[in-house]
Structure formats: C-alpha cells, structure tokens
PDB file of C-alpha atoms in Angstrom:
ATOM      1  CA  UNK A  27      56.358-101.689 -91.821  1.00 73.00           C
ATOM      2  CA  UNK A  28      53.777-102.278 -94.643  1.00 92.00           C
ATOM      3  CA  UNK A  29      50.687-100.586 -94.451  1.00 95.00           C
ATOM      4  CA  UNK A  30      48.777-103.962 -93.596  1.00 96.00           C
ATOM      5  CA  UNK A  31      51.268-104.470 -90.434  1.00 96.00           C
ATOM      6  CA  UNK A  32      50.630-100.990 -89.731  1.00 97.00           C
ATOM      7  CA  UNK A  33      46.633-101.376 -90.263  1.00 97.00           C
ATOM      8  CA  UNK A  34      46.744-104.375 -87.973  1.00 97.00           C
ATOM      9  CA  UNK A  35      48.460-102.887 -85.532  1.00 97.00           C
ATOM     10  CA  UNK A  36      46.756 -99.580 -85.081  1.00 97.00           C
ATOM     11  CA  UNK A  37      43.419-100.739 -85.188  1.00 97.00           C
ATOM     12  CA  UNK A  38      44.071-103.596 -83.253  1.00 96.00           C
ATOM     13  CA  UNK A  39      45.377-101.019 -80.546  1.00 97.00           C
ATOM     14  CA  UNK A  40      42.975 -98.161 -80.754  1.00 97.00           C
ATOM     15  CA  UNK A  41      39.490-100.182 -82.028  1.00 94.00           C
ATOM     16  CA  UNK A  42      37.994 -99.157 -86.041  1.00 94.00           C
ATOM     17  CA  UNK A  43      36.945 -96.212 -83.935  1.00 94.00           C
ATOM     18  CA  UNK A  44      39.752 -94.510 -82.152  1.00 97.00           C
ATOM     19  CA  UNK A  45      42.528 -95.629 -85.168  1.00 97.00           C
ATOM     20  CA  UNK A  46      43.210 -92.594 -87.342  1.00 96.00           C
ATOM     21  CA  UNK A  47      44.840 -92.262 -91.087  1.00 96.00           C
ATOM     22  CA  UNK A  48      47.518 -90.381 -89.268  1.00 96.00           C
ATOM     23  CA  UNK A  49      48.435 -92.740 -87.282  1.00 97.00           C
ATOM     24  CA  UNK A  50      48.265 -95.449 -89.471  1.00 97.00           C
ATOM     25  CA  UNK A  51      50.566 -93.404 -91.618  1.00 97.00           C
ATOM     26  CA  UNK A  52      53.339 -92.893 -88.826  1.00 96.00           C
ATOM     27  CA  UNK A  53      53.142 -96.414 -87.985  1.00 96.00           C
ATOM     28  CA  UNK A  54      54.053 -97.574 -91.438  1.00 96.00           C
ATOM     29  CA  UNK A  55      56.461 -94.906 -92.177  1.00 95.00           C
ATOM     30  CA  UNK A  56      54.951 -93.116 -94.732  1.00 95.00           C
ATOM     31  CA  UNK A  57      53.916 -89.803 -95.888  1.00 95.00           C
ATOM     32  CA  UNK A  58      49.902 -88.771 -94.821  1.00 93.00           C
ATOM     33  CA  UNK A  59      49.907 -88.030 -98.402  1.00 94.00           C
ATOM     34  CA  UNK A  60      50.853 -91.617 -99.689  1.00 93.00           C
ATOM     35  CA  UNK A  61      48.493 -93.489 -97.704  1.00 94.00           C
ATOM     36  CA  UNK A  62      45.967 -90.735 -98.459  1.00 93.00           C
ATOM     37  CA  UNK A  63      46.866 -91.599-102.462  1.00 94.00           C
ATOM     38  CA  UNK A  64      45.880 -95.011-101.765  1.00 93.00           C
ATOM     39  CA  UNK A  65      43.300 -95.355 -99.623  1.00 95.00           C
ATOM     40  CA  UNK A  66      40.296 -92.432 -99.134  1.00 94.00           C
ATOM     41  CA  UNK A  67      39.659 -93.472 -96.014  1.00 94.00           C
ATOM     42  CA  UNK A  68      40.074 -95.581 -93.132  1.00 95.00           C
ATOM     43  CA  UNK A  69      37.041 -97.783 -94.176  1.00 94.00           C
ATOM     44  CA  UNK A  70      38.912 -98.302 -96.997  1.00 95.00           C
ATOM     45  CA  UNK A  71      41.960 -98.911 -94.897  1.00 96.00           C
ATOM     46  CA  UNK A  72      40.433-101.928 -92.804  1.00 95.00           C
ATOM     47  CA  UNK A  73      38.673-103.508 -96.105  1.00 94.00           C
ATOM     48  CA  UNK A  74      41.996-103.579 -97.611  1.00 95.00           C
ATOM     49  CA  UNK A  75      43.556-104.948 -94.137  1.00 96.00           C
ATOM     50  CA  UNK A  76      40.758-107.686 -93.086  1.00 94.00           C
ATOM     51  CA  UNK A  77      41.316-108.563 -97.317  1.00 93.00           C
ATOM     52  CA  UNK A  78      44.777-108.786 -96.877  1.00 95.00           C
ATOM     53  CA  UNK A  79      44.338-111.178 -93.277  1.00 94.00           C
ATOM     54  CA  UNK A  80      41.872-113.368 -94.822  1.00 92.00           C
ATOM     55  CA  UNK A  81      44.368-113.968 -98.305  1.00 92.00           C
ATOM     56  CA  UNK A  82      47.140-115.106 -95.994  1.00 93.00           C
ATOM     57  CA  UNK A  83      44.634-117.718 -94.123  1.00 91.00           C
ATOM     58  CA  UNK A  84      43.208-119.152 -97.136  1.00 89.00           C
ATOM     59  CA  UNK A  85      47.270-118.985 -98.877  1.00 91.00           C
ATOM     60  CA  UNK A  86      48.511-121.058 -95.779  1.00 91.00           C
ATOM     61  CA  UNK A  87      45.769-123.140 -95.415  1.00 89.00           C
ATOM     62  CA  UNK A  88      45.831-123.959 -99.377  1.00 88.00           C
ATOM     63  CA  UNK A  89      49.886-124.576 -99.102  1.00 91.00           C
ATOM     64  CA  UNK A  90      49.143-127.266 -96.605  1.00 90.00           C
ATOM     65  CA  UNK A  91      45.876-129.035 -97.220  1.00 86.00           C
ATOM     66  CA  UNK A  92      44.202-128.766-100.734  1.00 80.00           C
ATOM     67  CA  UNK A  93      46.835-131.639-102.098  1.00 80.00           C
ATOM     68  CA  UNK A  94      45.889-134.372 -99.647  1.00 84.00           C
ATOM     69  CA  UNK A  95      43.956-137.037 -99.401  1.00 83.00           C
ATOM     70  CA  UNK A  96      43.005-138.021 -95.936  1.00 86.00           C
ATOM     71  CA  UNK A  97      40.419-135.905 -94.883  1.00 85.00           C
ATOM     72  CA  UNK A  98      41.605-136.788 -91.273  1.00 87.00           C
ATOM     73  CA  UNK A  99      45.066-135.680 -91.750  1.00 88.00           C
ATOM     74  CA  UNK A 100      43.475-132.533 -93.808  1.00 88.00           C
ATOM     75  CA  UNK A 101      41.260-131.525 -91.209  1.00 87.00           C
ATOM     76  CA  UNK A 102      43.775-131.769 -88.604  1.00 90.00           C
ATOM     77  CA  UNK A 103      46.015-129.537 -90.858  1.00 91.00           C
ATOM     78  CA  UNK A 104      43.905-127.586 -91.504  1.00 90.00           C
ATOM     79  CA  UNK A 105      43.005-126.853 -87.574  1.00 90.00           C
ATOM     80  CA  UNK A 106      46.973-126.409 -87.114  1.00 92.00           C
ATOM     81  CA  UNK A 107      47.007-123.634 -89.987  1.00 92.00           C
ATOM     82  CA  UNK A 108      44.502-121.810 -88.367  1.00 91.00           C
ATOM     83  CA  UNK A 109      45.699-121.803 -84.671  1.00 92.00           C
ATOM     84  CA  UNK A 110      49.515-121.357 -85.687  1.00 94.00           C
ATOM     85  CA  UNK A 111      47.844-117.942 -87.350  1.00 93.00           C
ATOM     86  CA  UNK A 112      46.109-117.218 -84.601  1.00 92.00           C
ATOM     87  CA  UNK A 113      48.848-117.250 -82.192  1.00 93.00           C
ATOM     88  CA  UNK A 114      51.152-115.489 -84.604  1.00 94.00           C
ATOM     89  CA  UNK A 115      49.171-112.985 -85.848  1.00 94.00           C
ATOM     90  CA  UNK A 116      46.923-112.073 -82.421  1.00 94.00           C
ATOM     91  CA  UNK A 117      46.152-108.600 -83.691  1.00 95.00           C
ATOM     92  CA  UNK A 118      44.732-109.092 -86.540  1.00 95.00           C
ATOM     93  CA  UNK A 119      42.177-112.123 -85.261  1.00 92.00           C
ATOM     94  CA  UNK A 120      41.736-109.181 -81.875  1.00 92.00           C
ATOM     95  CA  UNK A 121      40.965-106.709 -84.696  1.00 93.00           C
ATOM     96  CA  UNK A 122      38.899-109.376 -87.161  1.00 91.00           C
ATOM     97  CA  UNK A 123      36.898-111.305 -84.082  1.00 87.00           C
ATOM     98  CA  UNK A 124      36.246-107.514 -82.511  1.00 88.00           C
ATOM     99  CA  UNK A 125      34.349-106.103 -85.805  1.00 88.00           C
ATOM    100  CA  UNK A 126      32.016-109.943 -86.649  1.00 81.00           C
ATOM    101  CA  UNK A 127      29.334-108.546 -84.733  1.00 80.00           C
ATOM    102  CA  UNK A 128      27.311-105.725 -85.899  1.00 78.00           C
ATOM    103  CA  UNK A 129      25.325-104.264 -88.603  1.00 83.00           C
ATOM    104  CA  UNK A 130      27.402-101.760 -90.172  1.00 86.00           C
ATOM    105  CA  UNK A 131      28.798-101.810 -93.687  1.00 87.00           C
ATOM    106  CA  UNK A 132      32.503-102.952 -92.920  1.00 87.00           C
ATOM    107  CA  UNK A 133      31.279-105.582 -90.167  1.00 88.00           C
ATOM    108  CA  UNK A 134      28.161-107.146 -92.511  1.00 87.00           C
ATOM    109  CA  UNK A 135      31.557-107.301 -95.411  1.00 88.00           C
ATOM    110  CA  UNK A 136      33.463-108.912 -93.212  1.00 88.00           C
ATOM    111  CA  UNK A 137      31.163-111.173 -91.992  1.00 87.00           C
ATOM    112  CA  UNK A 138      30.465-112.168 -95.410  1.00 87.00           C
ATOM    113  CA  UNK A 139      34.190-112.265 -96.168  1.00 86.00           C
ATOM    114  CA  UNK A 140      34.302-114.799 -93.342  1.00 86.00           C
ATOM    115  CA  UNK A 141      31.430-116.908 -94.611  1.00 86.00           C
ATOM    116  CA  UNK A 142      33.011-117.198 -98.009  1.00 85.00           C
ATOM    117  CA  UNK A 143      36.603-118.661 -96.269  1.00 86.00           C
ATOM    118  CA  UNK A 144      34.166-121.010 -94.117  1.00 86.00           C
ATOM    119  CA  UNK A 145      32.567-122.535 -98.089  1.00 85.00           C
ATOM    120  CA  UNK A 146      35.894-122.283 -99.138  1.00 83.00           C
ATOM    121  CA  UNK A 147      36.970-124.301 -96.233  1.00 84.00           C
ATOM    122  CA  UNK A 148      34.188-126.845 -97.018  1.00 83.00           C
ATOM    123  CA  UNK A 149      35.208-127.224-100.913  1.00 82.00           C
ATOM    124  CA  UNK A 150      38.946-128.143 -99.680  1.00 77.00           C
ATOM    125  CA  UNK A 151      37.444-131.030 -97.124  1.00 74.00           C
ATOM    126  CA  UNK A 152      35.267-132.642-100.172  1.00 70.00           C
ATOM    127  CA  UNK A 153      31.506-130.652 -98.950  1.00 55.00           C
ATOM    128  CA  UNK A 154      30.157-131.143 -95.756  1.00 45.00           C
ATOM    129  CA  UNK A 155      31.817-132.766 -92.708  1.00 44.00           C
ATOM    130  CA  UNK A 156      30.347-135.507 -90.963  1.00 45.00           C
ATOM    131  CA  UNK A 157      27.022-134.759 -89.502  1.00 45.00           C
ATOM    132  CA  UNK A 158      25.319-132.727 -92.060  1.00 44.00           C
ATOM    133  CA  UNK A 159      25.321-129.104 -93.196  1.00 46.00           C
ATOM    134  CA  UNK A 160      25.405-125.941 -91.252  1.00 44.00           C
ATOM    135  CA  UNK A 161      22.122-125.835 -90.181  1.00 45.00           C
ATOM    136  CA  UNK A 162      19.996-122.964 -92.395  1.00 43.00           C
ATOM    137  CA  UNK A 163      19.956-119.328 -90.957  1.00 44.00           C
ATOM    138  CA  UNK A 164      18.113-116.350 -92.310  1.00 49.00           C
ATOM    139  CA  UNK A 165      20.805-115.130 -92.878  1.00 46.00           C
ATOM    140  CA  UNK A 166      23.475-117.415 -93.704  1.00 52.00           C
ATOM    141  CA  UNK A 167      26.694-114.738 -92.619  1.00 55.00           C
ATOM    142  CA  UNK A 168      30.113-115.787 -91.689  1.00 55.00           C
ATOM    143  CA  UNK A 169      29.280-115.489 -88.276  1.00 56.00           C
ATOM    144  CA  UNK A 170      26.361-117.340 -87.911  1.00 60.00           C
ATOM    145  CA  UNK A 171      28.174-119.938 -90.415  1.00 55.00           C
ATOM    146  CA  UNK A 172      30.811-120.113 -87.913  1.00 57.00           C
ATOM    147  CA  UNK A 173      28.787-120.807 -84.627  1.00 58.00           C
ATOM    148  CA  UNK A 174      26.763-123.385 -86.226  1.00 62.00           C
ATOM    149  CA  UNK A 175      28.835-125.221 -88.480  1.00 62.00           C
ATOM    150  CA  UNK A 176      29.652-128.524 -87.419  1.00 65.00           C
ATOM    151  CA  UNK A 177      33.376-128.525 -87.528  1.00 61.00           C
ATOM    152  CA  UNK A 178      33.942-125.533 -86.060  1.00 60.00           C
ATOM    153  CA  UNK A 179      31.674-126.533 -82.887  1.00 63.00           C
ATOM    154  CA  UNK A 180      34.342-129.760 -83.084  1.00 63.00           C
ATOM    155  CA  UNK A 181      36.669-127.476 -83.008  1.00 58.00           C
ATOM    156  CA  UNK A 182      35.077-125.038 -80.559  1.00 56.00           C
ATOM    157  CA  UNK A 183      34.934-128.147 -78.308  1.00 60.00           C
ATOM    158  CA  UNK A 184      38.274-129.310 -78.284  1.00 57.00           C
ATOM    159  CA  UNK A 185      39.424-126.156 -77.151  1.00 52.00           C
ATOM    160  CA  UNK A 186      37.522-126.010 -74.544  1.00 55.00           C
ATOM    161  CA  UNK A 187      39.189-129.424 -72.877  1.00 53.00           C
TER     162      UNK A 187
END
C-alpha cells in the first residue's frame, strides 16, 4: 500500500486526531523510520494526502472534460467524475468533508485547497455558470465557495430528488 492509501485509510478510520505515524507506517508497510524520512509529522502526512486526493480529482476531471465543447455535456461529465470518485474513493471524501470545517491550520489549507479546485472548476466550464457568480463572502474559502456556488447548489439539489 502507498503511503497515500495508507494516509487515507488511517485517518479516515481513526479521525486527524486519533491516526498516528505508527500506524500509518504499519498500514503502508514501511519502516517508522522511512515515513519518518519523509514526512516530520502527521500534519505533514495529511497535507501531502488531501494534495495527493485533490491531484487525482482535478487529473480525472481534466481527462474527461477540458477538451469539449458542450458545456452541457461538460457539466454533466464533469458531475459523473466527481460522484464516480466519491463512491470509489469514500475514505478519502469521509476524511476531506470531516476536516472543511474549522479554523485550524490544516483545515483553513484545505479549505483553500478546495476553493482553488472549485475556480479551477469554473475556468474548465468557460467562467461562471448560468445565474451569476458565487455570491461574495468575507471570506471567499472553499467551503463557503462550495455552499454558495451556483452549480454546486444544482448539484446539491439533484441529489436530493
């Protein structure tokens, strides 16, 4: 297991607070002293794991939509992308949706990780979607970008049915 699987997994299972560099380590099958070479700690551990989950989002998403046309057909792949993810990579959305909200370092990067997929998101569709602009926040984070934003409410809604 890679030491991203492992990430996922462990924190996903024990919560930023209860996983431990140990058992990160033992999940991925490698010495303490290898994952303690490359990461210091398990902050650093989660930035490079919620890093790592966000690249393959914005990788399948850009395989898939960036070279069409139709922003009907890219929207709606672009909505596919995203829930085949979710469904095949639960833990890491249980681990990434569990740390949005909050004011400490690793959530506020996150959060601003997440608002920088959303404008990349935005760029691929040609700007705005229909109906205007997320409405302006104080502070415009990923989170707050993703409750307000117009296509995700679509989104939100659809769901919901």
């Amino acid at each position: 297991k890679s030491i991203f699987e492992a990430g996922v997994t462990v924190f996903a299972k024990y919560g930023y607070k209860g996983a431990l560099m140990d058992t990160i380590a033992e999940e991925a099958g490698v010495a303490k002293g290898t994952l303690y070479y490359h990461f210091k700690s398990k902050e650093e551990i989660f930035d490079f794991t919620m890093e790592e989950g966000i690249r393959e989002i914005v990788d399948g998403v850009r395989s898939e939509a960036e070279g069409m046309d139709n922003i009907i057909a890219k929207l709606t792949t672009i909505c596919r992308v995203q829930l085949e993810m979710m469904k095949s990579k639960a833990d890491f959305f249980r681990v990434l949706f569990s740390q949005l909200m909050g004011l400490e370092d690793r959530q506020r990067s996150l959060s601003l990780r997440l608002r920088d997929y959303i404008l990349y998101l935005q760029g691929i569709i040609g700007g705005h979607p229909p109906g205007g602009a997320a409405r302006p926040q104080r502070r415009p984070d990923g989170v707050q970008l993703l409750r307000h934003h117009p296509l995700f409410r679509r989104v939100r809604s659809a769901a919901r049915r």
